[in-house]
Coordinates of C-alpha atoms in Angstrom, one line a residue:
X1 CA 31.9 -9.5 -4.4
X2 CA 32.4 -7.7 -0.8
X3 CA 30.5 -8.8 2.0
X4 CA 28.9 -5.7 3.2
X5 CA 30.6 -4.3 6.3
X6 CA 27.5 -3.9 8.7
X7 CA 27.4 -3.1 12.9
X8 CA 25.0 -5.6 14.7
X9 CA 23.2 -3.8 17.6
X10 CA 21.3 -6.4 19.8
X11 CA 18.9 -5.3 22.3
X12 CA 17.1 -7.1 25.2
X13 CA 14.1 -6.6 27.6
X14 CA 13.3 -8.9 30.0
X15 CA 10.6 -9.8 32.3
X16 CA 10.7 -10.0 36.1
X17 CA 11.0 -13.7 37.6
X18 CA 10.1 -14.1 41.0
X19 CA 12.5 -16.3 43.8
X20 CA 11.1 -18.8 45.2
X21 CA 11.2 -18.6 49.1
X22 CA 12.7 -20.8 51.6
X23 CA 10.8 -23.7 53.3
X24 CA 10.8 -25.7 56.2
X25 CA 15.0 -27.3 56.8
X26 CA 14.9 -29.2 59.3
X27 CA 15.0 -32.7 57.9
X28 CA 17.5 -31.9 55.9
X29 CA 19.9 -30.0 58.7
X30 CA 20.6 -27.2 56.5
X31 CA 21.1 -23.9 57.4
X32 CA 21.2 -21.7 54.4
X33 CA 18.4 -19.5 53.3
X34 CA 17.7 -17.8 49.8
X35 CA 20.1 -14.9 50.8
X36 CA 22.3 -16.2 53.1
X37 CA 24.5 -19.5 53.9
X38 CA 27.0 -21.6 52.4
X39 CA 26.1 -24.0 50.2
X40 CA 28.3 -25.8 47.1
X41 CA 27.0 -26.5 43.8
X42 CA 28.2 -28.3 39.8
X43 CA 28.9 -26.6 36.3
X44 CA 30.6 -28.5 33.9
X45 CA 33.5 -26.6 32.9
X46 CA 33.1 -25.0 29.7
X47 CA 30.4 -22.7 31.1
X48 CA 32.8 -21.4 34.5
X49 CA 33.5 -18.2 32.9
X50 CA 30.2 -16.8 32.7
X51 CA 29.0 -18.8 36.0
X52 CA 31.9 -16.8 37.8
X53 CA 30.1 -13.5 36.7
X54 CA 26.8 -14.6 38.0
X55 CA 28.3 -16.3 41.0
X56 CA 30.4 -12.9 41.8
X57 CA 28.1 -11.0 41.4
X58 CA 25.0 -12.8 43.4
X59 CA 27.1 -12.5 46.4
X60 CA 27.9 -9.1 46.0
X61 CA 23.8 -8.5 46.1
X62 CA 23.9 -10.6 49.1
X63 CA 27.0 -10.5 51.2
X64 CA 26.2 -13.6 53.6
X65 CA 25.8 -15.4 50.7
X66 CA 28.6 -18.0 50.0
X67 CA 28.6 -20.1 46.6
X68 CA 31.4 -22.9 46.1
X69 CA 31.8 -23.5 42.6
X70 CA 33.2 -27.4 41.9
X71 CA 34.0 -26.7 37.7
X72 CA 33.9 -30.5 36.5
X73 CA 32.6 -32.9 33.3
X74 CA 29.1 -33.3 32.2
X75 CA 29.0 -36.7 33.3
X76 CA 30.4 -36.3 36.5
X77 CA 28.3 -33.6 37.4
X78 CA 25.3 -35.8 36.2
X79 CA 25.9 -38.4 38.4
X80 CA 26.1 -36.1 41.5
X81 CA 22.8 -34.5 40.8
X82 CA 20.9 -38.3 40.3
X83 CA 23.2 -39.2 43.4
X84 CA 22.3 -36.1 45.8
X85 CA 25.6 -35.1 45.7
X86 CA 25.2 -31.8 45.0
X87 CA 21.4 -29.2 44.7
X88 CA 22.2 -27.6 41.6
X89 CA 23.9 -28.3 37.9
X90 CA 24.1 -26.2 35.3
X91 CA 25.4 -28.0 32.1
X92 CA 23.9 -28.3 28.4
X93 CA 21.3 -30.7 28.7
X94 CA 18.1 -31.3 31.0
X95 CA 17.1 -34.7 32.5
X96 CA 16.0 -37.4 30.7
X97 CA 12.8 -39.6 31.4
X98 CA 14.7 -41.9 33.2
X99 CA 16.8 -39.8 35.6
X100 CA 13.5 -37.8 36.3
X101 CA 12.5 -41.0 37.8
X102 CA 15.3 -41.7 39.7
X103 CA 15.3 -38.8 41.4
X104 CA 11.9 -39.2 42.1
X105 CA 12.3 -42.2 43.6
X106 CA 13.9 -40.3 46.3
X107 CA 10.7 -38.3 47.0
X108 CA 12.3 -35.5 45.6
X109 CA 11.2 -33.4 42.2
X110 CA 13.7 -32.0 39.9
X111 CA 13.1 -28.7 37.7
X112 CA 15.0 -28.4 35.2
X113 CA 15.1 -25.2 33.4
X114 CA 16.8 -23.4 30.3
X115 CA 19.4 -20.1 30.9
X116 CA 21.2 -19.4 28.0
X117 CA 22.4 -20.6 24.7
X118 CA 26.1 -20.9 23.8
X119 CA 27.9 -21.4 20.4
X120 CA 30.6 -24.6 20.1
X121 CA 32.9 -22.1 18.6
X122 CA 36.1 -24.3 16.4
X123 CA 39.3 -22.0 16.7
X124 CA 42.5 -22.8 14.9
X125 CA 46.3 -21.4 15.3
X126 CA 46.5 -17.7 14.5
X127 CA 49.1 -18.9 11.4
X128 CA 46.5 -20.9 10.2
X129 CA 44.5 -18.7 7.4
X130 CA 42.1 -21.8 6.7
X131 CA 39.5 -20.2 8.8
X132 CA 36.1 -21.1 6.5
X133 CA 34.6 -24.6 7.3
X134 CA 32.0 -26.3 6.4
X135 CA 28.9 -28.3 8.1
X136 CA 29.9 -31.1 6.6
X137 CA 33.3 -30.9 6.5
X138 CA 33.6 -30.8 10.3
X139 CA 31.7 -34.0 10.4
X140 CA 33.6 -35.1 8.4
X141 CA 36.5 -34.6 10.6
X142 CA 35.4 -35.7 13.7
X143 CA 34.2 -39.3 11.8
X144 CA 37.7 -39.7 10.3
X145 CA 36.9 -39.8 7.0
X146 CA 39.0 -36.4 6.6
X147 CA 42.2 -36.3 8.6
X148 CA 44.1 -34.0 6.3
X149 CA 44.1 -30.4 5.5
X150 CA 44.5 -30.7 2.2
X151 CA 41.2 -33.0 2.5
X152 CA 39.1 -29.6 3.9
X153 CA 41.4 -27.2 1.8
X154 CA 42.9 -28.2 -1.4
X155 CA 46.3 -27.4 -1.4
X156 CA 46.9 -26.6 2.3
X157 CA 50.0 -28.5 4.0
X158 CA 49.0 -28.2 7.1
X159 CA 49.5 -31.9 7.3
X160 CA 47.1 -34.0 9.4
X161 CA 44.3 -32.0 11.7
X162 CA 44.5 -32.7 15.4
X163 CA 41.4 -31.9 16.9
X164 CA 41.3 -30.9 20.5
X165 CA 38.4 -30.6 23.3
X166 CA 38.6 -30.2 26.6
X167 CA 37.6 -33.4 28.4
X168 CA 36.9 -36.5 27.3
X169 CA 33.5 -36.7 29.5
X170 CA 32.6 -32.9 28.8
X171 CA 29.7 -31.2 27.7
X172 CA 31.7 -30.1 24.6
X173 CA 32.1 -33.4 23.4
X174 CA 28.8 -34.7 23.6
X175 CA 27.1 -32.5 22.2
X176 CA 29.8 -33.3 19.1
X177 CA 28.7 -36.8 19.4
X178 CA 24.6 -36.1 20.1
X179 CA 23.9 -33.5 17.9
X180 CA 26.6 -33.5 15.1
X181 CA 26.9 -37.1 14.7
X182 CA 24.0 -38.3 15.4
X183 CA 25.1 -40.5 18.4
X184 CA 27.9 -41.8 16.3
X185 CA 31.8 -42.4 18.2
X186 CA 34.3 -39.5 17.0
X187 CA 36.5 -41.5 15.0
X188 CA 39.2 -39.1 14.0
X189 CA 42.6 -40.9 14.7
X190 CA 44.1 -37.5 16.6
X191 CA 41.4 -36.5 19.0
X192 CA 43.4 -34.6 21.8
X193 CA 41.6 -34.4 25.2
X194 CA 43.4 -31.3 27.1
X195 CA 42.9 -30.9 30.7
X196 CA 40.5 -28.0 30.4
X197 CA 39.0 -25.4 28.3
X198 CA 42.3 -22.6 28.7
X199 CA 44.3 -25.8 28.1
X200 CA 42.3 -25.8 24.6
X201 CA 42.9 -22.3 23.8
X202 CA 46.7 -22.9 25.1
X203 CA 47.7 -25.7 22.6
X204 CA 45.8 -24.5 19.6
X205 CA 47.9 -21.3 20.4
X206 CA 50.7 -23.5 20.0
X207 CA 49.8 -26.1 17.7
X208 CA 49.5 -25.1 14.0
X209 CA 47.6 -27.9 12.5
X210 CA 45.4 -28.3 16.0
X211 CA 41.4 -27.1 15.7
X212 CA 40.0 -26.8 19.1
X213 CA 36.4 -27.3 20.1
X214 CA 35.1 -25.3 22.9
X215 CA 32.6 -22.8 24.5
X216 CA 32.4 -19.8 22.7
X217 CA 31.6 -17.8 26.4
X218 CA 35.5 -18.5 26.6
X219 CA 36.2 -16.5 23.7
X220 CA 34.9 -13.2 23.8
X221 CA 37.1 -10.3 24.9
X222 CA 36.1 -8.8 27.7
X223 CA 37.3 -5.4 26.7
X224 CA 34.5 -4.9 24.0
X225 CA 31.0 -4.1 24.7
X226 CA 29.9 -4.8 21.6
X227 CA 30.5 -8.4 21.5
X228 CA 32.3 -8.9 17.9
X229 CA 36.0 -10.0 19.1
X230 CA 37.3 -12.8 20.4
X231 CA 41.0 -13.5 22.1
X232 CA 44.0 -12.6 19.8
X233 CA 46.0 -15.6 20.2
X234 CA 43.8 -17.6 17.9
X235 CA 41.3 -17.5 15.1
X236 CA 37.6 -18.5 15.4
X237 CA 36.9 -20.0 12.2
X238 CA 33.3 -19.2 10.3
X239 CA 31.5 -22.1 9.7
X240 CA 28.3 -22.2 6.9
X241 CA 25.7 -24.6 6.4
X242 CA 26.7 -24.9 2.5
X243 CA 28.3 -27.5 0.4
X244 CA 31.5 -24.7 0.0
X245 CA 32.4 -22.5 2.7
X246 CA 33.2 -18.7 2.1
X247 CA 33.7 -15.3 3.4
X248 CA 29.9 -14.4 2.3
X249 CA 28.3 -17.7 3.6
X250 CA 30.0 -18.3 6.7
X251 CA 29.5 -17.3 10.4
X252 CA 31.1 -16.9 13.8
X253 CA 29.7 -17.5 16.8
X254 CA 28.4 -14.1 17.5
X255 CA 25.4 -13.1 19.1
X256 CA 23.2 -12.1 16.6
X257 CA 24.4 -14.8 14.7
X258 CA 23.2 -17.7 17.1
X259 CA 19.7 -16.0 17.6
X260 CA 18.7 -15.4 14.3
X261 CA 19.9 -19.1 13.2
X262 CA 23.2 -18.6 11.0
X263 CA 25.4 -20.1 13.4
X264 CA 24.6 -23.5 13.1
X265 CA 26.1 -24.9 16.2
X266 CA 23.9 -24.1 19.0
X267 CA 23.7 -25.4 22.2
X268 CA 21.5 -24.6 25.5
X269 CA 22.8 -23.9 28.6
X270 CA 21.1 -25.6 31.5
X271 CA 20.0 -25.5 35.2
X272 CA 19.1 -28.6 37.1
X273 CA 18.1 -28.5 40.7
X274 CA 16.9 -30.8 43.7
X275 CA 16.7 -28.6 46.5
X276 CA 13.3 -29.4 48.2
X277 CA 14.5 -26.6 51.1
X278 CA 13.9 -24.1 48.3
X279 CA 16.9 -22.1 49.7
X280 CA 20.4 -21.0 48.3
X281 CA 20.3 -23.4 45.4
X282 CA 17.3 -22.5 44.4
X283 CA 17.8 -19.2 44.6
X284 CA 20.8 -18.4 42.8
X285 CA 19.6 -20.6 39.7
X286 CA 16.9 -18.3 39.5
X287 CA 19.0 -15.2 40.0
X288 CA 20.5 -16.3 36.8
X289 CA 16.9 -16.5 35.0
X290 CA 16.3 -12.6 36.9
X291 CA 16.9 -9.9 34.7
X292 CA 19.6 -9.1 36.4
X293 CA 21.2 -12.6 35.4
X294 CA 20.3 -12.7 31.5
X295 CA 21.9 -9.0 31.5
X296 CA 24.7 -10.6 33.0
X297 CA 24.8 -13.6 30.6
X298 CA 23.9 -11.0 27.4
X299 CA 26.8 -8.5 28.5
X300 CA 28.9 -11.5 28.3
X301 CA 28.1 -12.7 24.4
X302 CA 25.9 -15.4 24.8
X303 CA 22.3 -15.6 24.1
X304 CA 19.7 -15.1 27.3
X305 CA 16.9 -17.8 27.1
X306 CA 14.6 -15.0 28.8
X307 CA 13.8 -11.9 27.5
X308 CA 13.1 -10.1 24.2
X309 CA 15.8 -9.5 21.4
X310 CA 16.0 -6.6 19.5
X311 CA 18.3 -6.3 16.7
X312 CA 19.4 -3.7 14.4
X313 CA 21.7 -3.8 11.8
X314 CA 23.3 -0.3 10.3
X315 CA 25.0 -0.8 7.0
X316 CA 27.9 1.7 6.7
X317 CA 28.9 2.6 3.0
X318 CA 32.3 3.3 1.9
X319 CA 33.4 6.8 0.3

């Protein structure tokens, strides 16, 4: 049986979100203002590529507006948030009970609020045709009780898998270890921890038996509107949520695929912020909840967390 060849058409319509304006500075000794200043802020590094859009194009709305990006690990950039290192965070989790507290202790009250959702996307040298996987199987993997190809796909010689993510402390990683172990150490005996998330892409490209782990917002090729291809140096492998993985039961992280639930590995993009001044940080982490930011983030693949999907699927019939 052929899967059918169909054209997914997703449509969104948002609602208007008002910015907050900017209060009274000067115990703090800043200087910026919603539209204006300089001010730094935290991403974890798997999300930079569509924070750059939103960050490029915020200041292009408002010129004497300056945002300095510091691209860094989940952990890292949750410690400088508790610490008052930095106003705002965006990463893939929100505060828990505990650091609410903390922070509160300081006379200060976070919000935390949702952006976007992203796909973990699992990508494998474009030589490698063993592009279904399973649920199961990739837990399997990353507990170490499959460390073979031939153990995922009979008859592969592929030889042992090397799976690859792109920092040891990133948000990529947890959320393998939160939500797709359970909390459970990855105890696959060739975890590789590249440098970044290109650094992922670059030795998958050059690594035949390698799987990478990363961001699917690092995938998508900015050259199609339509959001259905991904970079041509790798493959993004389907992944279904049965005991056999096919062409007709598994998915890629596409959009369409994440919203209506057939992508099963789904995570939510966050923004944390501590700015009591109400000014820049505030105000560009609610440019990104604007319409004008979740078109941004939906022109860009991934999944607005504001706003109404539409989609439309058009079968097209062969002759």
């Amino acid at each position: 049986m052929k899967k059918n060849l169909s054209y997914i058409f997703v449509g969104l319509t948002l609602s208007v979100l008002l910015v907050a304006s900017c209060s009274d500075k000067k115990k703090t000794g800043r200087t910026d203002t919603p539209t204006s200043g300089t001010i730094s802020f935290v991403s974890d590094e798997s999300f930079s590529p569509i924070i750059e859009e939103e960050r490029q194009q915020f200041e292009f709305d408002y010129p004497k507006a300056h945002l300095k990006p510091i691209y860094t690990d989940e952990i890292t950039g949750l410690k400088m948030i508790r610490d008052l290192k930095t106003c705002l965070l965006i990463t893939s989790r929100g505060l828990t009970p505990n650091e609410i507290a903390f922070i509160k202790q300081k006379n200060i009250i976070p919000s935390v609020f949702p952006i976007a959702y992203d796909g973990l996307a699992l990508i494998v040298n474009k030589q490698n045709n063993d592009t279904c996987i399973t649920v199961k199987d990739v837990k399997r993997i990353l507990s170490g009780q499959a460390t073979n190809w031939n153990e995922i796909n009979s008859g592969s010689k592929r030889g042992e898998i090397e799976v690859v993510f792109d920092n040891k402390q990133s948000a990529t990683l947890n959320y393998a270890v939160d939500s797709l172990l359970e909390g459970k150490p990855i105890n696959s005996p060739n975890i590789v921890a590249a440098k970044n998330s290109k650094a992922v892409i670059d030795y998958v490209d050059k690594t035949p038996n390698a799987i990478g782990v990363i961001g699917s917002n690092w995938l998508n090729d900015r050259r199609d509107t339509t959001n259905t291809t991904f970079k041509k140096n790798i493959h993004v492998m389907q992944v279904s949520i049965k005991d056999k993985a096919t062409e007709m039961n598994s998915w890629k992280p596409y959009q369409a695929y994440l919203l209506d639930g057939r992508y099963p590995f789904v995570r939510t993009i966050y923004c944390i912020v501590v700015d009591p001044s109400k000014a820049l940080p505030w105000s560009f982490a609610n440019y990104i909840s604007s319409p004008k930011g979740q078109l941004i983030i939906f022109r860009a693949g991934l999944l607005p967390y504001r706003g109404e999907i539409n989609i439309r699927t058009v079968n097209v019939k062969n002759s």
